[in-house]
Amino acid sequence: MKLQPGREAVVRVAVATLWSRPEAVRPVDRPALDAPADVAAWISGMDADQQVGECVLSQLLLGERVLVTALRPDGWAHVVAVEQPAARLDPRGYPGWLPAAQLTPRPAHAAPAPDDAAPAPADNQGAPVGPWVVDATVTALHAAPAGEPVVAGVILGTRLTLAGPPVDGWRPVHAPGQDRPLWLPDAHLVPPPTAPPSPADVLTVAARLRDVAYVWGGVSAYGIDCSGLVHLAWRRFGVVLPRDAADQAGATTPLPLGTERVGDLYFFARPGRQIHHIGFVSAAPDGDADRRILHACYRHRRVLEEAMPADRTATLVGAHRV
């Protein structure tokens, strides 16, 4: 099978980067364009200014579904990332460009799309069935138990379809673009959720990404932006939130300031402007002067937890709950 416009495909690399247009790609971006992509080398090779270049729109994880809308002779594909809602850009999902070599036609055993916070179905013994989720911050898929890595850099929140029972602490899974099952440590996978998570559970996952570099458009444990952190942490629990902060505000429930709880979300906007920043409530507030936030911070160029600075408080426009 070949990629075809109008049909779905899935990402076959651990992390694929979605670009504004092929012509915007810079020489420093070369490691992110290969199949396999070396996202760790790409991010470590950029300086702080290059990490916030607006040529990057988002990132997609192994097995993530896209709708192919155009193919160019030079090897680029225009896609809509259907698992990253972006109502302001395209009602179908987040649009952008990526190398066609990082995609493969959607296989029959592809993990089905998550259904927001719906619990996973269970078998007749009550065990959850369906795609399992990577819970390690970063892992790799191997050719055999304890064998050579085949797909490195697989990220927290990646959904994989099981290919059989565990063997000696390793679990076989199907991976897009691979003609046989690959293996990862069984402890790096968790079953699909049977109930919606609490906001505090999601905050615990987000906190594991503390000190990850701030990268504009990033959605990985190598580099991430503010809305990417929120999107990825909730994705770990099978909950689909929009990709961008303004859309995330529209998809969540506003709360009176002062009633927020740990794991809820703070939103920020300048007067007369749309929302531009988001972070997790990281401690129960005790008055306006004692708010704390876990966020991917553009200024500090990393994920951190801190008391909300005065300039952030000045642009705080609300607290929301998923």
mmCIF file of C-alpha atoms in Angstrom:
data_model
loop_
_atom_site.group_PDB
_atom_site.id
_atom_site.type_symbol
_atom_site.label_atom_id
_atom_site.label_comp_id
_atom_site.label_asym_id
_atom_site.label_seq_id
_atom_site.Cartn_x
_atom_site.Cartn_y
_atom_site.Cartn_z
ATOM 1 C CA MET A 1 0.000 0.000 0.000
ATOM 2 C CA LYS A 2 1.070 3.565 -0.706
ATOM 3 C CA LEU A 3 0.146 6.867 0.854
ATOM 4 C CA GLN A 4 -2.792 8.451 -0.928
ATOM 5 C CA PRO A 5 -4.405 11.877 -0.539
ATOM 6 C CA GLY A 6 -7.804 11.552 1.077
ATOM 7 C CA ARG A 7 -6.815 8.480 3.094
ATOM 8 C CA GLU A 8 -5.520 8.031 6.617
ATOM 9 C CA ALA A 9 -1.960 7.130 7.510
ATOM 10 C CA VAL A 10 -0.097 6.717 10.798
ATOM 11 C CA VAL A 11 3.236 7.995 12.064
ATOM 12 C CA ARG A 12 5.976 5.364 11.798
ATOM 13 C CA VAL A 13 8.706 7.216 13.738
ATOM 14 C CA ALA A 14 8.836 7.744 17.497
ATOM 15 C CA VAL A 15 8.194 11.498 17.167
ATOM 16 C CA ALA A 16 7.321 13.293 13.938
ATOM 17 C CA THR A 17 7.460 17.076 13.737
ATOM 18 C CA LEU A 18 4.708 19.011 11.987
ATOM 19 C CA TRP A 19 6.021 22.001 10.012
ATOM 20 C CA SER A 20 4.365 25.187 8.790
ATOM 21 C CA ARG A 21 5.721 24.544 5.290
ATOM 22 C CA PRO A 22 8.656 22.611 3.822
ATOM 23 C CA GLU A 23 10.436 25.813 2.793
ATOM 24 C CA ALA A 24 10.566 26.947 6.450
ATOM 25 C CA VAL A 25 12.811 24.052 7.464
ATOM 26 C CA ARG A 26 16.316 25.147 8.513
ATOM 27 C CA PRO A 27 19.638 23.303 8.185
ATOM 28 C CA VAL A 28 19.617 22.690 11.958
ATOM 29 C CA ASP A 29 16.364 20.742 11.565
ATOM 30 C CA ARG A 30 17.949 17.925 9.546
ATOM 31 C CA PRO A 31 17.890 15.291 12.347
ATOM 32 C CA ALA A 32 14.118 15.757 12.762
ATOM 33 C CA LEU A 33 13.436 15.000 9.092
ATOM 34 C CA ASP A 34 14.890 11.516 8.856
ATOM 35 C CA ALA A 35 13.128 8.192 9.249
ATOM 36 C CA PRO A 36 13.914 7.395 12.005
ATOM 37 C CA ALA A 37 13.962 10.956 13.302
ATOM 38 C CA ASP A 38 16.530 11.811 15.967
ATOM 39 C CA VAL A 39 14.553 14.362 17.977
ATOM 40 C CA ALA A 40 17.013 14.315 20.875
ATOM 41 C CA ALA A 41 19.908 15.275 18.579
ATOM 42 C CA TRP A 42 17.765 17.890 16.826
ATOM 43 C CA ILE A 43 16.815 19.698 20.033
ATOM 44 C CA SER A 44 20.280 19.468 21.581
ATOM 45 C CA GLY A 45 21.725 20.915 18.373
ATOM 46 C CA MET A 46 19.620 24.089 18.494
ATOM 47 C CA ASP A 47 20.368 27.241 20.438
ATOM 48 C CA ALA A 48 17.705 28.880 22.600
ATOM 49 C CA ASP A 49 16.468 31.130 19.794
ATOM 50 C CA GLN A 50 16.222 28.281 17.299
ATOM 51 C CA GLN A 51 14.146 26.276 19.796
ATOM 52 C CA VAL A 52 11.377 28.867 19.596
ATOM 53 C CA GLY A 53 11.291 29.297 15.820
ATOM 54 C CA GLU A 54 7.702 29.350 14.608
ATOM 55 C CA CYS A 55 8.390 26.972 11.705
ATOM 56 C CA VAL A 56 7.369 24.123 14.047
ATOM 57 C CA LEU A 57 3.620 23.690 14.596
ATOM 58 C CA SER A 58 3.315 20.506 16.653
ATOM 59 C CA GLN A 59 4.615 16.975 17.019
ATOM 60 C CA LEU A 60 2.978 13.582 16.523
ATOM 61 C CA LEU A 61 3.762 10.327 18.299
ATOM 62 C CA LEU A 62 4.341 6.838 16.924
ATOM 63 C CA GLY A 63 1.071 5.395 15.622
ATOM 64 C CA GLU A 64 -0.776 8.713 15.651
ATOM 65 C CA ARG A 65 -3.375 9.019 12.892
ATOM 66 C CA VAL A 66 -3.308 11.666 10.183
ATOM 67 C CA LEU A 67 -5.431 12.388 7.140
ATOM 68 C CA VAL A 68 -3.181 12.833 4.111
ATOM 69 C CA THR A 69 -4.413 15.810 2.077
ATOM 70 C CA ALA A 70 -1.555 16.292 -0.420
ATOM 71 C CA LEU A 71 1.689 14.649 -1.513
ATOM 72 C CA ARG A 72 4.563 16.544 -3.158
ATOM 73 C CA PRO A 73 7.100 15.009 -5.536
ATOM 74 C CA ASP A 74 9.922 16.157 -3.247
ATOM 75 C CA GLY A 75 8.791 13.792 -0.479
ATOM 76 C CA TRP A 76 6.630 16.075 1.677
ATOM 77 C CA ALA A 77 3.076 15.292 2.763
ATOM 78 C CA HIS A 78 0.443 17.763 3.883
ATOM 79 C CA VAL A 79 -1.648 16.184 6.611
ATOM 80 C CA VAL A 80 -4.317 16.895 9.187
ATOM 81 C CA ALA A 81 -3.425 15.489 12.617
ATOM 82 C CA VAL A 82 -6.882 14.184 13.481
ATOM 83 C CA GLU A 83 -5.974 13.364 17.113
ATOM 84 C CA GLN A 84 -4.989 16.973 17.820
ATOM 85 C CA PRO A 85 -8.157 19.108 17.618
ATOM 86 C CA ALA A 86 -7.584 22.621 16.307
ATOM 87 C CA ALA A 87 -11.003 24.137 15.665
ATOM 88 C CA ARG A 88 -9.624 27.563 14.745
ATOM 89 C CA LEU A 89 -7.413 26.077 12.004
ATOM 90 C CA ASP A 90 -9.297 23.075 10.615
ATOM 91 C CA PRO A 91 -12.347 21.285 12.052
ATOM 92 C CA ARG A 92 -10.708 17.946 11.211
ATOM 93 C CA GLY A 93 -7.534 18.503 13.257
ATOM 94 C CA TYR A 94 -4.162 20.252 13.227
ATOM 95 C CA PRO A 95 -2.870 20.865 9.664
ATOM 96 C CA GLY A 96 0.762 20.963 8.605
ATOM 97 C CA TRP A 97 3.577 19.344 6.658
ATOM 98 C CA LEU A 98 5.902 16.445 7.434
ATOM 99 C CA PRO A 99 8.199 14.123 5.457
ATOM 100 C CA ALA A 100 6.135 11.403 3.804
ATOM 101 C CA ALA A 101 8.812 8.868 4.798
ATOM 102 C CA GLN A 102 7.706 9.319 8.429
ATOM 103 C CA LEU A 103 4.255 7.944 7.572
ATOM 104 C CA THR A 104 2.873 4.575 6.592
ATOM 105 C CA PRO A 105 -0.646 3.638 5.427
ATOM 106 C CA ARG A 106 -2.811 2.852 8.421
ATOM 107 C CA PRO A 107 -2.523 -0.897 9.166
ATOM 108 C CA ALA A 108 -5.398 -3.129 10.201
ATOM 109 C CA HIS A 109 -3.936 -3.497 13.727
ATOM 110 C CA ALA A 110 -3.509 0.260 14.275
ATOM 111 C CA ALA A 111 -4.548 1.429 17.715
ATOM 112 C CA PRO A 112 -8.044 2.895 17.517
ATOM 113 C CA ALA A 113 -8.514 6.557 18.254
ATOM 114 C CA PRO A 114 -9.095 7.497 21.879
ATOM 115 C CA ASP A 115 -12.639 8.486 22.780
ATOM 116 C CA ASP A 116 -12.043 11.477 25.055
ATOM 117 C CA ALA A 117 -12.420 10.306 28.669
ATOM 118 C CA ALA A 118 -14.538 7.234 27.927
ATOM 119 C CA PRO A 119 -13.442 4.172 29.927
ATOM 120 C CA ALA A 120 -11.945 1.342 27.926
ATOM 121 C CA PRO A 121 -14.127 -1.713 27.325
ATOM 122 C CA ALA A 122 -13.339 -4.814 29.369
ATOM 123 C CA ASP A 123 -13.267 -8.505 28.613
ATOM 124 C CA ASN A 124 -15.424 -11.025 30.464
ATOM 125 C CA GLN A 125 -12.882 -11.159 33.306
ATOM 126 C CA GLY A 126 -13.044 -7.381 33.749
ATOM 127 C CA ALA A 127 -9.568 -6.731 32.301
ATOM 128 C CA PRO A 128 -9.326 -3.681 29.997
ATOM 129 C CA VAL A 129 -8.845 -4.343 26.308
ATOM 130 C CA GLY A 130 -7.679 -2.040 23.531
ATOM 131 C CA PRO A 131 -4.440 -0.112 22.940
ATOM 132 C CA TRP A 132 -2.054 0.099 25.877
ATOM 133 C CA VAL A 133 -0.201 3.291 26.705
ATOM 134 C CA VAL A 134 3.497 3.987 27.195
ATOM 135 C CA ASP A 135 3.999 5.215 30.762
ATOM 136 C CA ALA A 136 7.787 5.502 30.670
ATOM 137 C CA THR A 137 8.964 9.040 29.951
ATOM 138 C CA VAL A 138 11.115 7.668 27.103
ATOM 139 C CA THR A 139 11.549 4.056 26.028
ATOM 140 C CA ALA A 140 12.533 2.004 22.961
ATOM 141 C CA LEU A 141 11.074 -0.867 20.973
ATOM 142 C CA HIS A 142 13.442 -3.800 20.555
ATOM 143 C CA ALA A 143 13.818 -6.586 18.011
ATOM 144 C CA ALA A 144 13.521 -9.215 20.789
ATOM 145 C CA PRO A 145 13.337 -9.240 24.580
ATOM 146 C CA ALA A 146 16.492 -7.427 25.751
ATOM 147 C CA GLY A 147 17.543 -7.288 22.081
ATOM 148 C CA GLU A 148 18.744 -4.496 19.842
ATOM 149 C CA PRO A 149 16.607 -1.332 19.804
ATOM 150 C CA VAL A 150 14.713 -0.835 16.538
ATOM 151 C CA VAL A 151 12.656 2.272 17.367
ATOM 152 C CA ALA A 152 14.316 4.533 19.948
ATOM 153 C CA GLY A 153 12.831 7.566 21.661
ATOM 154 C CA VAL A 154 9.256 6.320 22.074
ATOM 155 C CA ILE A 155 7.464 8.854 24.252
ATOM 156 C CA LEU A 156 5.085 8.855 27.178
ATOM 157 C CA GLY A 157 1.485 8.710 25.956
ATOM 158 C CA THR A 158 2.201 6.651 22.831
ATOM 159 C CA ARG A 159 -0.568 4.080 22.259
ATOM 160 C CA LEU A 160 0.455 0.592 21.130
ATOM 161 C CA THR A 161 -1.530 -2.502 20.236
ATOM 162 C CA LEU A 162 -0.423 -5.643 22.037
ATOM 163 C CA ALA A 163 0.868 -8.536 19.949
ATOM 164 C CA GLY A 164 0.834 -11.204 22.666
ATOM 165 C CA PRO A 165 1.433 -11.948 26.352
ATOM 166 C CA PRO A 166 4.549 -10.798 28.208
ATOM 167 C CA VAL A 167 7.684 -12.946 28.171
ATOM 168 C CA ASP A 168 10.332 -12.593 30.890
ATOM 169 C CA GLY A 169 9.218 -9.047 31.688
ATOM 170 C CA TRP A 170 8.992 -7.927 28.047
ATOM 171 C CA ARG A 171 5.833 -7.281 26.027
ATOM 172 C CA PRO A 172 5.390 -7.677 22.224
ATOM 173 C CA VAL A 173 3.563 -4.884 20.410
ATOM 174 C CA HIS A 174 2.680 -3.968 16.864
ATOM 175 C CA ALA A 175 4.525 -0.900 15.557
ATOM 176 C CA PRO A 176 3.611 0.967 12.354
ATOM 177 C CA GLY A 177 5.995 0.288 9.495
ATOM 178 C CA GLN A 178 7.384 -2.873 11.106
ATOM 179 C CA ASP A 179 6.694 -6.291 9.591
ATOM 180 C CA ARG A 180 6.900 -8.162 12.894
ATOM 181 C CA PRO A 181 6.159 -7.389 16.550
ATOM 182 C CA LEU A 182 8.694 -5.442 18.583
ATOM 183 C CA TRP A 183 9.328 -5.623 22.324
ATOM 184 C CA LEU A 184 9.551 -3.208 25.225
ATOM 185 C CA PRO A 185 9.731 -3.708 28.991
ATOM 186 C CA ASP A 186 6.314 -4.702 30.247
ATOM 187 C CA ALA A 187 6.673 -2.177 33.096
ATOM 188 C CA HIS A 188 6.791 0.626 30.510
ATOM 189 C CA LEU A 189 3.178 -0.036 29.456
ATOM 190 C CA VAL A 190 -0.087 0.471 31.277
ATOM 191 C CA PRO A 191 -3.521 -0.809 30.244
ATOM 192 C CA PRO A 192 -6.120 1.566 28.861
ATOM 193 C CA PRO A 193 -7.943 3.491 31.581
ATOM 194 C CA THR A 194 -11.150 2.091 33.006
ATOM 195 C CA ALA A 195 -12.239 5.443 34.466
ATOM 196 C CA PRO A 196 -11.451 9.128 33.849
ATOM 197 C CA PRO A 197 -8.357 10.364 35.723
ATOM 198 C CA SER A 198 -8.414 13.014 38.399
ATOM 199 C CA PRO A 199 -6.705 16.335 37.599
ATOM 200 C CA ALA A 200 -4.166 15.539 40.328
ATOM 201 C CA ASP A 201 -3.263 12.285 38.525
ATOM 202 C CA VAL A 202 -2.598 14.255 35.346
ATOM 203 C CA LEU A 203 -0.493 16.815 37.200
ATOM 204 C CA THR A 204 1.666 13.971 38.544
ATOM 205 C CA VAL A 205 2.405 12.886 34.978
ATOM 206 C CA ALA A 206 3.112 16.446 33.835
ATOM 207 C CA ALA A 207 5.514 16.922 36.756
ATOM 208 C CA ARG A 208 7.646 14.075 35.430
ATOM 209 C CA LEU A 209 8.545 16.384 32.527
ATOM 210 C CA ARG A 210 10.033 19.031 34.806
ATOM 211 C CA ASP A 211 13.221 20.543 33.322
ATOM 212 C CA VAL A 212 12.386 19.371 29.785
ATOM 213 C CA ALA A 213 13.460 22.088 27.336
ATOM 214 C CA TYR A 214 10.899 24.579 26.070
ATOM 215 C CA VAL A 215 10.514 24.025 22.314
ATOM 216 C CA TRP A 216 7.870 25.895 20.352
ATOM 217 C CA GLY A 217 5.424 23.292 19.014
ATOM 218 C CA GLY A 218 7.013 20.497 21.041
ATOM 219 C CA VAL A 219 4.976 17.546 22.324
ATOM 220 C CA SER A 220 7.661 15.212 23.629
ATOM 221 C CA ALA A 221 9.921 14.447 26.558
ATOM 222 C CA TYR A 222 12.788 16.038 24.596
ATOM 223 C CA GLY A 223 11.144 19.431 24.123
ATOM 224 C CA ILE A 224 7.660 20.772 24.774
ATOM 225 C CA ASP A 225 5.626 23.977 24.883
ATOM 226 C CA CYS A 226 2.940 25.087 27.321
ATOM 227 C CA SER A 227 -0.098 23.667 25.545
ATOM 228 C CA GLY A 228 1.881 20.618 24.447
ATOM 229 C CA LEU A 229 2.543 19.791 28.102
ATOM 230 C CA VAL A 230 -1.178 19.892 28.888
ATOM 231 C CA HIS A 231 -2.106 17.946 25.733
ATOM 232 C CA LEU A 232 0.502 15.228 26.363
ATOM 233 C CA ALA A 233 -0.224 14.765 30.074
ATOM 234 C CA TRP A 234 -3.938 14.253 29.414
ATOM 235 C CA ARG A 235 -3.182 12.040 26.401
ATOM 236 C CA ARG A 236 -1.386 9.651 28.748
ATOM 237 C CA PHE A 237 -4.860 8.912 30.195
ATOM 238 C CA GLY A 238 -6.614 8.634 26.830
ATOM 239 C CA VAL A 239 -8.206 12.091 27.026
ATOM 240 C CA VAL A 240 -8.045 14.146 23.821
ATOM 241 C CA LEU A 241 -7.624 17.879 24.396
ATOM 242 C CA PRO A 242 -7.050 20.417 21.623
ATOM 243 C CA ARG A 243 -3.466 21.201 20.753
ATOM 244 C CA ASP A 244 -3.346 24.991 21.319
ATOM 245 C CA ALA A 245 -4.017 26.938 24.518
ATOM 246 C CA ALA A 246 -6.890 29.050 23.148
ATOM 247 C CA ASP A 247 -8.695 25.936 21.935
ATOM 248 C CA GLN A 248 -7.971 24.176 25.224
ATOM 249 C CA ALA A 249 -9.754 27.017 27.013
ATOM 250 C CA GLY A 250 -12.806 26.475 24.822
ATOM 251 C CA ALA A 251 -12.834 22.743 25.539
ATOM 252 C CA THR A 252 -12.678 23.039 29.350
ATOM 253 C CA THR A 253 -14.990 24.346 32.070
ATOM 254 C CA PRO A 254 -14.338 27.795 33.599
ATOM 255 C CA LEU A 255 -14.134 28.054 37.384
ATOM 256 C CA PRO A 256 -14.407 31.057 39.700
ATOM 257 C CA LEU A 257 -10.872 32.052 40.628
ATOM 258 C CA GLY A 258 -10.215 30.806 44.127
ATOM 259 C CA THR A 259 -12.098 27.539 43.625
ATOM 260 C CA GLU A 260 -9.434 25.848 41.508
ATOM 261 C CA ARG A 261 -7.860 22.611 42.714
ATOM 262 C CA VAL A 262 -4.549 20.899 42.134
ATOM 263 C CA GLY A 263 -4.371 19.721 38.522
ATOM 264 C CA ASP A 264 -6.787 22.303 37.139
ATOM 265 C CA LEU A 265 -5.568 24.745 34.491
ATOM 266 C CA TYR A 266 -4.636 28.434 34.519
ATOM 267 C CA PHE A 267 -5.033 30.497 31.339
ATOM 268 C CA PHE A 268 -3.296 33.760 30.479
ATOM 269 C CA ALA A 269 -3.965 36.537 27.967
ATOM 270 C CA ARG A 270 -2.951 40.142 27.470
ATOM 271 C CA PRO A 271 -5.707 42.775 27.347
ATOM 272 C CA GLY A 272 -7.709 42.500 24.153
ATOM 273 C CA ARG A 273 -5.737 39.473 22.967
ATOM 274 C CA GLN A 274 -6.522 35.766 22.762
ATOM 275 C CA ILE A 275 -5.155 33.284 25.282
ATOM 276 C CA HIS A 276 -1.448 32.734 24.767
ATOM 277 C CA HIS A 277 -0.322 30.625 27.746
ATOM 278 C CA ILE A 278 -1.517 27.753 29.934
ATOM 279 C CA GLY A 279 -0.232 25.873 32.965
ATOM 280 C CA PHE A 280 -1.310 23.429 35.642
ATOM 281 C CA VAL A 281 -2.474 24.546 39.079
ATOM 282 C CA SER A 282 0.245 22.935 41.195
ATOM 283 C CA ALA A 283 -0.967 23.868 44.698
ATOM 284 C CA ALA A 284 -4.292 24.798 46.226
ATOM 285 C CA PRO A 285 -4.447 28.626 46.228
ATOM 286 C CA ASP A 286 -4.500 30.560 49.471
ATOM 287 C CA GLY A 287 -5.456 33.980 48.193
ATOM 288 C CA ASP A 288 -4.391 35.815 45.046
ATOM 289 C CA ALA A 289 -0.783 36.155 46.173
ATOM 290 C CA ASP A 290 -0.165 32.457 46.741
ATOM 291 C CA ARG A 291 -0.846 30.717 43.435
ATOM 292 C CA ARG A 292 1.596 28.145 42.075
ATOM 293 C CA ILE A 293 1.912 26.831 38.546
ATOM 294 C CA LEU A 294 3.605 23.974 36.697
ATOM 295 C CA HIS A 295 4.171 25.020 33.098
ATOM 296 C CA ALA A 296 6.466 24.983 30.109
ATOM 297 C CA CYS A 297 7.836 28.503 30.392
ATOM 298 C CA TYR A 298 9.053 30.472 27.381
ATOM 299 C CA ARG A 299 11.087 32.827 29.572
ATOM 300 C CA HIS A 300 12.952 30.122 31.465
ATOM 301 C CA ARG A 301 13.015 27.844 28.373
ATOM 302 C CA ARG A 302 12.061 24.774 30.385
ATOM 303 C CA VAL A 303 9.250 23.080 32.299
ATOM 304 C CA LEU A 304 9.203 24.260 35.906
ATOM 305 C CA GLU A 305 7.002 24.592 38.972
ATOM 306 C CA GLU A 306 6.999 27.985 40.659
ATOM 307 C CA ALA A 307 5.043 30.580 42.571
ATOM 308 C CA MET A 308 3.137 32.573 39.971
ATOM 309 C CA PRO A 309 5.215 35.688 39.207
ATOM 310 C CA ALA A 310 3.539 39.100 39.395
ATOM 311 C CA ASP A 311 3.642 39.594 35.631
ATOM 312 C CA ARG A 312 1.908 36.240 35.139
ATOM 313 C CA THR A 313 -0.730 37.149 37.727
ATOM 314 C CA ALA A 314 -1.368 40.366 35.801
ATOM 315 C CA THR A 315 -2.334 38.359 32.701
ATOM 316 C CA LEU A 316 -4.239 35.554 34.478
ATOM 317 C CA VAL A 317 -7.705 35.405 32.910
ATOM 318 C CA GLY A 318 -9.147 32.275 34.449
ATOM 319 C CA ALA A 319 -8.964 28.805 35.879
ATOM 320 C CA HIS A 320 -10.585 25.863 34.096
ATOM 321 C CA ARG A 321 -11.238 22.185 34.744
ATOM 322 C CA VAL A 322 -11.142 19.348 32.234
#
